[in-house]
Amino acid sequence: MSPTFTEWMMDGVWPEDISPKQAADMIDYYVQLVGVDHVGIATDDMFSTELVVQFATANASMYLACMTTAAT
């Protein structure tokens, strides 16, 4: 299973409006639902990674904070 933000985008919520915590919570939901061995993160539906790299670079500290919190 690979969580996507497609459902949120259909409601007018775009990836740049989703906090890293919201993204981590969504991934954790699927991990709890089907198990960690069955959840992946895919970017194969993207035509370019430019926006993803820009977003991740601009918000790197928030990703680190979420990953640190999730590990505890």
Coordinates of N, CA and C in Angstrom, one line a residue:
M1 N 0.9 -1.1 0.0 CA 0.0 0.0 0.0 C 0.9 1.2 0.0
S2 N 0.5 2.2 -0.8 CA 1.3 3.4 -0.8 C 0.4 4.6 -0.6
P3 N 0.4 5.2 0.5 CA -0.4 6.4 0.8 C -0.1 7.5 -0.2
T4 N -1.1 8.2 -0.6 CA -0.9 9.4 -1.5 C -1.7 10.5 -1.0
F5 N -1.5 11.7 -1.5 CA -2.2 12.9 -1.1 C -3.4 13.1 -2.0
T6 N -3.6 12.2 -2.9 CA -4.6 12.4 -4.0 C -6.0 12.7 -3.4
E7 N -6.4 12.0 -2.3 CA -7.7 12.3 -1.7 C -7.8 13.7 -1.2
W8 N -6.7 14.2 -0.6 CA -6.7 15.5 -0.1 C -6.7 16.5 -1.2
M9 N -6.0 16.2 -2.3 CA -6.0 17.2 -3.4 C -7.4 17.3 -4.1
M10 N -8.1 16.2 -4.0 CA -9.5 16.2 -4.6 C -10.4 17.2 -3.7
D11 N -10.0 17.4 -2.5 CA -10.7 18.3 -1.6 C -10.1 19.7 -1.6
G12 N -9.2 19.9 -2.5 CA -8.6 21.2 -2.6 C -7.4 21.5 -1.7
V13 N -6.9 20.4 -1.0 CA -5.8 20.6 -0.1 C -4.5 20.0 -0.9
W14 N -3.6 20.9 -1.1 CA -2.4 20.6 -2.0 C -1.2 20.2 -1.1
P15 N -0.3 19.4 -1.6 CA 0.9 19.0 -0.8 C 1.6 20.1 0.0
E16 N 1.7 21.3 -0.6 CA 2.3 22.4 0.1 C 1.5 22.9 1.3
D17 N 0.2 22.5 1.4 CA -0.6 22.9 2.5 C -0.7 21.8 3.6
I18 N 0.0 20.7 3.3 CA -0.1 19.5 4.3 C 1.2 19.6 5.1
S19 N 1.1 19.6 6.4 CA 2.3 19.7 7.3 C 3.0 18.3 7.3
P20 N 4.3 18.3 7.5 CA 5.0 17.1 7.7 C 4.3 16.1 8.7
K21 N 3.8 16.7 9.8 CA 3.1 15.9 10.8 C 1.9 15.2 10.2
Q22 N 1.1 16.0 9.4 CA -0.1 15.4 8.8 C 0.3 14.2 7.9
A23 N 1.4 14.4 7.1 CA 1.9 13.4 6.2 C 2.3 12.2 7.0
A24 N 3.1 12.4 8.1 CA 3.6 11.3 8.9 C 2.4 10.6 9.6
D25 N 1.4 11.3 10.0 CA 0.2 10.7 10.7 C -0.5 9.8 9.7
M26 N -0.6 10.3 8.4 CA -1.3 9.5 7.4 C -0.5 8.2 7.1
I27 N 0.8 8.3 7.0 CA 1.6 7.1 6.8 C 1.5 6.1 8.0
D28 N 1.5 6.7 9.2 CA 1.4 5.9 10.4 C 0.0 5.2 10.4
Y29 N -1.0 5.8 10.0 CA -2.3 5.2 9.9 C -2.3 3.9 9.1
Y30 N -1.7 4.0 7.9 CA -1.6 2.8 7.1 C -0.7 1.8 7.7
V31 N 0.4 2.2 8.3 CA 1.2 1.2 9.0 C 0.4 0.4 10.1
Q32 N -0.3 1.2 10.9 CA -1.2 0.5 11.9 C -2.2 -0.4 11.3
L33 N -2.7 0.0 10.1 CA -3.8 -0.7 9.4 C -3.3 -2.0 8.8
V34 N -2.2 -2.0 8.1 CA -1.8 -3.2 7.4 C -0.4 -3.7 7.7
G35 N 0.3 -2.9 8.6 CA 1.7 -3.4 9.0 C 2.8 -2.7 8.2
V36 N 3.9 -2.5 8.9 CA 5.0 -1.7 8.3 C 5.5 -2.4 7.0
D37 N 5.5 -3.7 6.9 CA 6.0 -4.4 5.8 C 5.2 -4.2 4.5
H38 N 4.1 -3.6 4.6 CA 3.2 -3.4 3.5 C 2.9 -2.0 3.1
V39 N 3.7 -1.1 3.6 CA 3.5 0.3 3.4 C 4.8 0.9 2.7
G40 N 4.6 1.6 1.6 CA 5.7 2.3 1.0 C 5.4 3.7 0.6
I41 N 6.4 4.4 0.3 CA 6.2 5.8 -0.1 C 6.6 5.9 -1.6
A42 N 5.7 6.2 -2.4 CA 6.0 6.2 -3.9 C 5.9 7.6 -4.5
T43 N 6.7 7.9 -5.4 CA 6.6 9.2 -6.1 C 6.4 9.0 -7.6
D44 N 6.0 7.8 -8.0 CA 5.9 7.4 -9.4 C 4.8 8.1 -10.1
D45 N 3.9 8.8 -9.4 CA 2.9 9.5 -10.1 C 3.3 11.0 -10.3
M46 N 4.5 11.3 -10.1 CA 5.0 12.7 -10.3 C 5.7 12.8 -11.7
F47 N 5.5 13.9 -12.3 CA 6.2 14.2 -13.6 C 7.5 14.8 -13.3
S48 N 7.7 15.4 -12.2 CA 9.0 16.1 -11.8 C 9.1 16.1 -10.3
T49 N 10.4 15.9 -9.9 CA 10.6 16.0 -8.5 C 11.0 17.4 -8.0
E50 N 11.1 18.3 -8.9 CA 11.5 19.7 -8.5 C 10.7 20.3 -7.4
L51 N 9.4 20.2 -7.4 CA 8.6 20.7 -6.3 C 8.7 20.0 -5.0
V52 N 8.9 18.7 -5.1 CA 9.1 17.9 -3.9 C 10.4 18.3 -3.2
V53 N 11.5 18.4 -4.0 CA 12.8 18.7 -3.5 C 12.7 20.1 -2.9
Q54 N 12.1 21.1 -3.6 CA 12.0 22.4 -3.0 C 11.2 22.4 -1.7
F55 N 10.1 21.7 -1.6 CA 9.3 21.6 -0.4 C 10.1 20.9 0.7
A56 N 10.7 19.8 0.4 CA 11.5 19.1 1.5 C 12.6 19.9 2.0
T57 N 13.3 20.6 1.1 CA 14.4 21.5 1.5 C 14.0 22.6 2.3
A58 N 12.9 23.2 2.0 CA 12.3 24.4 2.7 C 11.8 24.0 4.1
N59 N 11.4 22.7 4.2 CA 10.8 22.2 5.5 C 11.6 21.1 6.2
A60 N 12.9 21.1 5.9 CA 13.7 19.9 6.4 C 13.7 19.8 7.9
S61 N 13.7 20.9 8.6 CA 13.7 20.8 10.1 C 12.3 20.2 10.6
M62 N 11.2 20.4 9.9 CA 10.0 19.9 10.3 C 9.9 18.4 10.1
Y63 N 10.5 17.9 9.0 CA 10.6 16.5 8.7 C 11.4 15.8 9.8
L64 N 12.5 16.4 10.2 CA 13.4 15.8 11.2 C 12.6 15.8 12.5
A65 N 11.9 16.8 12.9 CA 11.1 16.8 14.1 C 10.1 15.7 14.1
C66 N 9.4 15.5 13.0 CA 8.4 14.5 12.9 C 9.0 13.1 13.1
M67 N 10.1 12.9 12.4 CA 10.8 11.6 12.4 C 11.3 11.3 13.8
T68 N 11.8 12.3 14.5 CA 12.3 12.1 15.9 C 11.2 11.8 16.8
T69 N 10.1 12.5 16.7 CA 8.9 12.2 17.5 C 8.3 10.8 17.3
A70 N 8.3 10.4 16.0 CA 7.7 9.1 15.6 C 8.6 8.0 16.2
A71 N 9.9 8.2 16.3 CA 10.8 7.2 16.7 C 10.7 7.0 18.3
T72 N 10.1 7.9 19.0 CA 10.1 7.7 20.4 C 8.9 7.1 20.9

